[in-house]
PDB file of C-alpha atoms in Angstrom:
ATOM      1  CA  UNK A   1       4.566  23.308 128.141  1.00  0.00           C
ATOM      2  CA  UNK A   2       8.664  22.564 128.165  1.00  0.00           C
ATOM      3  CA  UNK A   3       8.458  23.473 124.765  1.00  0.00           C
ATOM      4  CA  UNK A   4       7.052  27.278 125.625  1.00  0.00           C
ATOM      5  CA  UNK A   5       8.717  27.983 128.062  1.00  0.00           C
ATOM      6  CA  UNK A   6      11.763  27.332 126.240  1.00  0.00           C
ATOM      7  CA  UNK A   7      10.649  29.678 123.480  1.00  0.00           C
ATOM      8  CA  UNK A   8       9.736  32.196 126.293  1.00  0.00           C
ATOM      9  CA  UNK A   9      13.048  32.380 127.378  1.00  0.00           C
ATOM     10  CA  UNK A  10      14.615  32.866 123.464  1.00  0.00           C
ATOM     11  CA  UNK A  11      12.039  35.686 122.908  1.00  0.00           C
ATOM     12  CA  UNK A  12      13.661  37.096 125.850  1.00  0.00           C
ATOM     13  CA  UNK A  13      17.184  36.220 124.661  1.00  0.00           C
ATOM     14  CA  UNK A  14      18.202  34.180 127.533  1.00  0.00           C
ATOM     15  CA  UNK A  15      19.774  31.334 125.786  1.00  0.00           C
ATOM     16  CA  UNK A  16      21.481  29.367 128.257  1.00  0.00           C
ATOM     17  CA  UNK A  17      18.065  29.515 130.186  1.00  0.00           C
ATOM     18  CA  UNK A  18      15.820  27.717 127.349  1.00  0.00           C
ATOM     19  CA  UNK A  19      18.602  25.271 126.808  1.00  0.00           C
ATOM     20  CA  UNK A  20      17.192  23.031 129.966  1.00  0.00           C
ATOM     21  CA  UNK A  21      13.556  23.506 128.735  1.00  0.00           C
ATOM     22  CA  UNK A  22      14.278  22.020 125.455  1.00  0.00           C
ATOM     23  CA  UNK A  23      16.015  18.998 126.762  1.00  0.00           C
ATOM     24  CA  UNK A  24      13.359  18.281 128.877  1.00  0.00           C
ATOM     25  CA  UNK A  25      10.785  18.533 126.282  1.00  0.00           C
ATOM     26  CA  UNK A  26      13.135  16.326 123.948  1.00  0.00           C
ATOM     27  CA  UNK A  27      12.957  13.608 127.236  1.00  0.00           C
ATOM     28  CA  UNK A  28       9.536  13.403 127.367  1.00  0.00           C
ATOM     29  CA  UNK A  29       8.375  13.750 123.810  1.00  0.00           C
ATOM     30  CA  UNK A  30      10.841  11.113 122.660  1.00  0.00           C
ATOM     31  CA  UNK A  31       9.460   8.363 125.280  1.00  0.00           C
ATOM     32  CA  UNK A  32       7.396   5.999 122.668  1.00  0.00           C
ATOM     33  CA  UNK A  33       4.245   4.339 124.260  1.00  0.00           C
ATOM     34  CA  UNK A  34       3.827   7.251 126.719  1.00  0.00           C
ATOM     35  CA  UNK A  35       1.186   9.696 127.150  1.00  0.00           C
ATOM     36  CA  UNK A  36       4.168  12.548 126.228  1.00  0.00           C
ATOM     37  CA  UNK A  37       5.088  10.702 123.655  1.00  0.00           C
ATOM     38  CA  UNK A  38       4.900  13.373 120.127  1.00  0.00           C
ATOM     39  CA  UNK A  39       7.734  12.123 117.455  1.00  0.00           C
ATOM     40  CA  UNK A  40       7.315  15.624 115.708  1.00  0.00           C
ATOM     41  CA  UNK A  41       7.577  17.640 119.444  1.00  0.00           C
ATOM     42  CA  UNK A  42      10.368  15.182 120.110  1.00  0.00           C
ATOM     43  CA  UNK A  43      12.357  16.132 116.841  1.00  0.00           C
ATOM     44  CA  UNK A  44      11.359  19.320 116.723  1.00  0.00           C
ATOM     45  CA  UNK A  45      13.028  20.351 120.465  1.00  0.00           C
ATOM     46  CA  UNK A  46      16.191  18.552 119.931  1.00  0.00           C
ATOM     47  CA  UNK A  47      16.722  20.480 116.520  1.00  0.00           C
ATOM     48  CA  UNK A  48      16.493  23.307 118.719  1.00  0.00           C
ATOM     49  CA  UNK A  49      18.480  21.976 121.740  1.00  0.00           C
ATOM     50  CA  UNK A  50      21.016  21.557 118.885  1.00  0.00           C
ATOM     51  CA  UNK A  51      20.920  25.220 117.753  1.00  0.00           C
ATOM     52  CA  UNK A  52      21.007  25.946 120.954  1.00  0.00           C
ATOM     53  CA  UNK A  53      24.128  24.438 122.042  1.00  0.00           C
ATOM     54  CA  UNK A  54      26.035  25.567 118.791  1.00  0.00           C
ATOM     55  CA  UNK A  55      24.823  29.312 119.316  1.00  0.00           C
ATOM     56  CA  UNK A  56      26.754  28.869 123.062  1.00  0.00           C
ATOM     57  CA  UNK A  57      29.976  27.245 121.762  1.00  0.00           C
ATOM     58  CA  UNK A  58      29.107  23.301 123.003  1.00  0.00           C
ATOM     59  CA  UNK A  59      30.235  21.993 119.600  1.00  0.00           C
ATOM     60  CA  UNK A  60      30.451  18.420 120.658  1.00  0.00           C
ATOM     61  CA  UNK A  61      26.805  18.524 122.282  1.00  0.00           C
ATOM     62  CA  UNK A  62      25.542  20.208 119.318  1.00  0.00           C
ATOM     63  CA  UNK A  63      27.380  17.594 116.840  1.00  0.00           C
ATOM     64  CA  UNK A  64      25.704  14.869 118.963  1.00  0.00           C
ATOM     65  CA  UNK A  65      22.128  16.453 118.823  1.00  0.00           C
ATOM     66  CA  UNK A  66      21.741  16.856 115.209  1.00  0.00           C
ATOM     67  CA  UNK A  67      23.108  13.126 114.479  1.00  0.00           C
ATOM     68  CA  UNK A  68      20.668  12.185 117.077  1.00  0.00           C
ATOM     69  CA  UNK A  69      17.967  14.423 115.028  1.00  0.00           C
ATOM     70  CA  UNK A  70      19.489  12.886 111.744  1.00  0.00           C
ATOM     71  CA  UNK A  71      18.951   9.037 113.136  1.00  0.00           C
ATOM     72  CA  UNK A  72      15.957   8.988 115.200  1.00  0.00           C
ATOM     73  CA  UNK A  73      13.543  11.314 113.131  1.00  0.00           C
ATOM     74  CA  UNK A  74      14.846  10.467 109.590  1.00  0.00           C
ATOM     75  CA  UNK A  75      11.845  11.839 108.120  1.00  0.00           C
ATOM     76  CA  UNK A  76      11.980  14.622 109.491  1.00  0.00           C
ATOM     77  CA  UNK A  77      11.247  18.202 107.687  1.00  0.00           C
ATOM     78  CA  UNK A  78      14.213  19.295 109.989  1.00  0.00           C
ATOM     79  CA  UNK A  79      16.789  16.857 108.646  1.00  0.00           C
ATOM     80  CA  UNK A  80      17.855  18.715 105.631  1.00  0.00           C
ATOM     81  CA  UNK A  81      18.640  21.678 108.113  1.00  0.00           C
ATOM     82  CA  UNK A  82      19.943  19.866 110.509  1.00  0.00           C
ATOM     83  CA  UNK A  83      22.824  18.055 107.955  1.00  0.00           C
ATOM     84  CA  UNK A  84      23.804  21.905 106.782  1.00  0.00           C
ATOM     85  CA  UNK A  85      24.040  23.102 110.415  1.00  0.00           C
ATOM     86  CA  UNK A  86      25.914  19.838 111.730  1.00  0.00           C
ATOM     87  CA  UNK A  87      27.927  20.747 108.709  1.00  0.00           C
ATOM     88  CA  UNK A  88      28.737  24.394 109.637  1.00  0.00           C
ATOM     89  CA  UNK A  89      29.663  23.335 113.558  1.00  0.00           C
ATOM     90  CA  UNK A  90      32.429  21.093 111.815  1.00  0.00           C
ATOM     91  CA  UNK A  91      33.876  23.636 110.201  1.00  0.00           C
ATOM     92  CA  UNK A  92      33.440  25.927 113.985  1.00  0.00           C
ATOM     93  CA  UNK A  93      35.476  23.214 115.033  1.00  0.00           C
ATOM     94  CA  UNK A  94      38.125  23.142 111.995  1.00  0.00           C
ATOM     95  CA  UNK A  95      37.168  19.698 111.280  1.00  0.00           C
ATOM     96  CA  UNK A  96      37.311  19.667 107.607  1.00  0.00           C
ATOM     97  CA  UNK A  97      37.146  16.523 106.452  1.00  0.00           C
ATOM     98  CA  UNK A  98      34.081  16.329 108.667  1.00  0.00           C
ATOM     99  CA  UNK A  99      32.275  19.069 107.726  1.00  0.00           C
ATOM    100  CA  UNK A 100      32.941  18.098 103.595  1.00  0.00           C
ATOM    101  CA  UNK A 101      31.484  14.587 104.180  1.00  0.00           C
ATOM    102  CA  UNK A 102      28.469  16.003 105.675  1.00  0.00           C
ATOM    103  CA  UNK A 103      28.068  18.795 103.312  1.00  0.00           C
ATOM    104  CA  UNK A 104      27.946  15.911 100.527  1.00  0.00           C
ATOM    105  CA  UNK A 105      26.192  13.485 102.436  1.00  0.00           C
ATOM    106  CA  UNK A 106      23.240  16.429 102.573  1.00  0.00           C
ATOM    107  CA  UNK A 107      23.323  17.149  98.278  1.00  0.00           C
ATOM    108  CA  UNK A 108      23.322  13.132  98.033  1.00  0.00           C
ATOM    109  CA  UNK A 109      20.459  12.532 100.503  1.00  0.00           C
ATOM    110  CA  UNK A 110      18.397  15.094  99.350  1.00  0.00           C
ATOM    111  CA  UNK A 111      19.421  16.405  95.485  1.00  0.00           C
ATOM    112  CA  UNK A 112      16.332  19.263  95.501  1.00  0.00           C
ATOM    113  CA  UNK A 113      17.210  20.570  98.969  1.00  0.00           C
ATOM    114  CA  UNK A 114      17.736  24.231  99.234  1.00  0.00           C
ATOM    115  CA  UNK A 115      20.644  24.141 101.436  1.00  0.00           C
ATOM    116  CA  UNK A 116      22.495  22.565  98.609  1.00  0.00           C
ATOM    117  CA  UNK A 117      24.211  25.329  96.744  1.00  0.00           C
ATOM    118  CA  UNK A 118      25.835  26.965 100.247  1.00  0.00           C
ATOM    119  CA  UNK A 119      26.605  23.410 101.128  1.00  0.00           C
ATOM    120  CA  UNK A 120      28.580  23.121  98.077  1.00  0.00           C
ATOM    121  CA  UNK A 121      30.079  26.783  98.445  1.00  0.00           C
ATOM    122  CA  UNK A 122      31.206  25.840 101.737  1.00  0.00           C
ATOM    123  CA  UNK A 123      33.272  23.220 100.416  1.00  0.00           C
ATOM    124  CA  UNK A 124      34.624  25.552  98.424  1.00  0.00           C
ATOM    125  CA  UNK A 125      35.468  28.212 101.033  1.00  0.00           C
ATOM    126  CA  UNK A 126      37.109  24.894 103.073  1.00  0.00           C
ATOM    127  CA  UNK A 127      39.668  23.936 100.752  1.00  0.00           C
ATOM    128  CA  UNK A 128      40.222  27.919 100.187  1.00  0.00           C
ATOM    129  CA  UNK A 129      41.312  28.067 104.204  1.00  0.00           C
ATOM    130  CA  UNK A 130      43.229  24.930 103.432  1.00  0.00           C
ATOM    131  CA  UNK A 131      45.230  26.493 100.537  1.00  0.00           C
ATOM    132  CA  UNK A 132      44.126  23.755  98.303  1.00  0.00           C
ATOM    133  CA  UNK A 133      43.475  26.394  95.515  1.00  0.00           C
ATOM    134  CA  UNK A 134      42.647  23.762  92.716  1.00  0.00           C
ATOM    135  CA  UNK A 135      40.589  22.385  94.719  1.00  0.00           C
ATOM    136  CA  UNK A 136      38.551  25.078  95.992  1.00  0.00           C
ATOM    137  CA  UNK A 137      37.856  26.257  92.092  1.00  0.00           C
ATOM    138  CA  UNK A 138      36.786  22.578  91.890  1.00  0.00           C
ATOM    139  CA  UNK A 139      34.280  22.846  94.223  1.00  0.00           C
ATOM    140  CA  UNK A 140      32.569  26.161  93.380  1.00  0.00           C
ATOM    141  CA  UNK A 141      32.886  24.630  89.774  1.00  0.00           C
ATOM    142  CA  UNK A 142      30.639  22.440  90.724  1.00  0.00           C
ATOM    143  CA  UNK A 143      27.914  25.260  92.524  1.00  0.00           C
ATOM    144  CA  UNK A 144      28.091  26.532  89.083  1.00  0.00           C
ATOM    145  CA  UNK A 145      27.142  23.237  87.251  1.00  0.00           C
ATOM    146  CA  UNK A 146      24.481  21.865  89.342  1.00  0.00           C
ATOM    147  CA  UNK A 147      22.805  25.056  90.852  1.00  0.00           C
ATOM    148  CA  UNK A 148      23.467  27.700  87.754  1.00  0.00           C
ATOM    149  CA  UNK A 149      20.091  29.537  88.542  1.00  0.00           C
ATOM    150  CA  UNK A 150      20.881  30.032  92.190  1.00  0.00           C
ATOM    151  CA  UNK A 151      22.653  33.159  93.178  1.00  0.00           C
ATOM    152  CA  UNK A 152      25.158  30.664  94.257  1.00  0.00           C
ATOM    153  CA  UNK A 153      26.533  30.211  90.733  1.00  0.00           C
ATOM    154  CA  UNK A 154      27.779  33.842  90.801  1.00  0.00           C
ATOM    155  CA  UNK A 155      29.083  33.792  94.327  1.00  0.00           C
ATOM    156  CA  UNK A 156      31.021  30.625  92.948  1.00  0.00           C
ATOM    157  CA  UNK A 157      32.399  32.244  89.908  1.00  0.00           C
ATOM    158  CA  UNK A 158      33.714  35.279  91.771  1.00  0.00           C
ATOM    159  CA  UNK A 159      35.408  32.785  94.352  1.00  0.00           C
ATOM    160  CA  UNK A 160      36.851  31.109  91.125  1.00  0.00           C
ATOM    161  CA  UNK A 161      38.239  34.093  89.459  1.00  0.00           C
ATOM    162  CA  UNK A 162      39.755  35.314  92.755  1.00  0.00           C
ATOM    163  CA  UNK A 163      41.487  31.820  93.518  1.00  0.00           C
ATOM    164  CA  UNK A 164      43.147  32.436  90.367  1.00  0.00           C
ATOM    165  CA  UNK A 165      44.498  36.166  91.279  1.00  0.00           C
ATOM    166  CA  UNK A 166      45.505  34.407  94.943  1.00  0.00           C
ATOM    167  CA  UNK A 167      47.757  32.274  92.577  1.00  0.00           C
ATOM    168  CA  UNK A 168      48.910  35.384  90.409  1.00  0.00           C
ATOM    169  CA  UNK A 169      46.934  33.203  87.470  1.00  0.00           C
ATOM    170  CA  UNK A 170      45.412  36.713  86.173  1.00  0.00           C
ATOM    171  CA  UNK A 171      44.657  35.536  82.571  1.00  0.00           C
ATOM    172  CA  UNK A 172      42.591  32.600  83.986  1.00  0.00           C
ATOM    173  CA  UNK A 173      41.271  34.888  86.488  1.00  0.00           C
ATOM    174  CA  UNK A 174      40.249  37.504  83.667  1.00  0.00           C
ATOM    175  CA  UNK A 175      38.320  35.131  81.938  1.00  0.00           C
ATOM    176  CA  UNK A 176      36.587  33.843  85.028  1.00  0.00           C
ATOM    177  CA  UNK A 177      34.969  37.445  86.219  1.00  0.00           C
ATOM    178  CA  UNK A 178      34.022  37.729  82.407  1.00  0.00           C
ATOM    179  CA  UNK A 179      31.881  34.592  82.236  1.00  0.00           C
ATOM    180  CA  UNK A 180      30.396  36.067  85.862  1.00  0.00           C
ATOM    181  CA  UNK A 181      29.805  39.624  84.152  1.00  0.00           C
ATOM    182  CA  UNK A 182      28.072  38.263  81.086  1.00  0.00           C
ATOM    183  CA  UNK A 183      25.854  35.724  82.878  1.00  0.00           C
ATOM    184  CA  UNK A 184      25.178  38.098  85.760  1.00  0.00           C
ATOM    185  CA  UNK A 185      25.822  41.837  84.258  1.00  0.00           C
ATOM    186  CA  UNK A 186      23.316  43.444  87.144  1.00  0.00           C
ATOM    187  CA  UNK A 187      24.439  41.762  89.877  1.00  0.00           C
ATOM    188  CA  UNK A 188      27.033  43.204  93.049  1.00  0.00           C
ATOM    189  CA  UNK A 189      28.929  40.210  92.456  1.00  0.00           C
ATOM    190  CA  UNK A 190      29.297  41.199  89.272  1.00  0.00           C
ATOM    191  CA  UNK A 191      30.416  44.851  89.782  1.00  0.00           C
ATOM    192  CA  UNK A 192      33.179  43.360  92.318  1.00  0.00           C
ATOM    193  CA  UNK A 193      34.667  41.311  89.446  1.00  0.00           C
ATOM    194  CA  UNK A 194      34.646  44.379  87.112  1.00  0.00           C
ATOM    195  CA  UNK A 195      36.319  45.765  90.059  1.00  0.00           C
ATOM    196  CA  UNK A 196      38.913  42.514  90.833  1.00  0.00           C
ATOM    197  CA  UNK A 197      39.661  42.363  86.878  1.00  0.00           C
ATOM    198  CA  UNK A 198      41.214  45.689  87.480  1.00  0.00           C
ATOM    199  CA  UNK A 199      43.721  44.560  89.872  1.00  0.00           C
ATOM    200  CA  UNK A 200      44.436  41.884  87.444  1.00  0.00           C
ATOM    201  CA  UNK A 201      45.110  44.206  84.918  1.00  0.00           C
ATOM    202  CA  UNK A 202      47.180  45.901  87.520  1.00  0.00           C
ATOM    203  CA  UNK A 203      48.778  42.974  88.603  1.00  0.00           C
ATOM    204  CA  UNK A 204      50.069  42.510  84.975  1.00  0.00           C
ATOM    205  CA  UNK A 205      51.272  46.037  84.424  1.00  0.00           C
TER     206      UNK A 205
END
């Protein structure tokens, strides 16, 4: 009944008012040996108290829910989610070393997942807002060699080519929107690196 009324209140879009009802169903689902006692209720609310707390700016509550999540209900369907969300609060919070251990830990832990490819990006996009360039094409090399039939791989070799034009590399970055246009000619990403090998072109008079 917690549980409802907590999705009554998101259906009405009052987030700060299901917050309470999700807790409480956490509390009492998570109690083992009691008649409330419901392991998948229990990981299921506090998944939600998590999103919950990141979608209203508590970071640090929302960092401490999902590792509870991640410890307590390891076999959880929710885990895998759970890893890629705890990973995008780090990076709300500009803790990058954080949010690149998690993003790996997720990949290693669970190789098939579907969250893997953005995971990857991500790390990508961090060492980009670092200004670790060679490190950033590193990454979203690596999107492109694990997960080559995701839509991923394209994103990643448009992010390499234009780390390369950031760094006025425009030969390099030529020949990285090329390998994106001939293994993805009908794509948008595609189109924008016809478009970005133009400004290389540009860029070199």
């Amino acid at each position: 009944a917690q549980s409802q009324a907590g999705w009554c209140e998101l259906k009405q879009n009052r987030l700060a008012e299901a917050l309470p009802y999700f807790e409480q169903a956490f509390t009492s689902a998570a109690e083992a040996g009691t008649a409330t006692a419901d392991p998948v209720l229990a990981a299921e609310s506090i998944f939600k108290l998590a999103d919950l707390q990141f979608q209203l700016g508590r970071f640090a509550d929302a960092v401490e829910s999902y590792k509870q999540l991640n410890s307590r209900f390891p076999t959880s369907p929710l885990v895998e989610r759970a890893l890629f969300q705890l990973g995008q609060v780090y990076q709300r919070m500009l803790n990058a070393e954080a949010a690149i251990h998690v993003y790996d830990q997720l990949v290693e832990q669970f190789p098939k997942t579907a969250f893997g490819p953005e995971a990857k990006f991500q790390i990508g996009l961090i060492y980009v807002a670092s200004g670790d360039e060679a490190k950033a094409r590193e990454a979203f090399g690596k999107v492109v060699d694990r997960f080559g039939a995701t839509p991923w791989a394209a994103r990643a070799r448009l992010a390499i080519g234009e780390s390369f034009y950031r760094e006025a590399k425009y030969d390099q970055a030529v020949a990285a929107f090329d390998k994106l246009i001939a293994a993805a000619p009908d794509t948008d990403t595609a189109q924008r690196a016809i478009y970005n090998r133009g400004w290389c072109y540009y860029a070199q008079g």
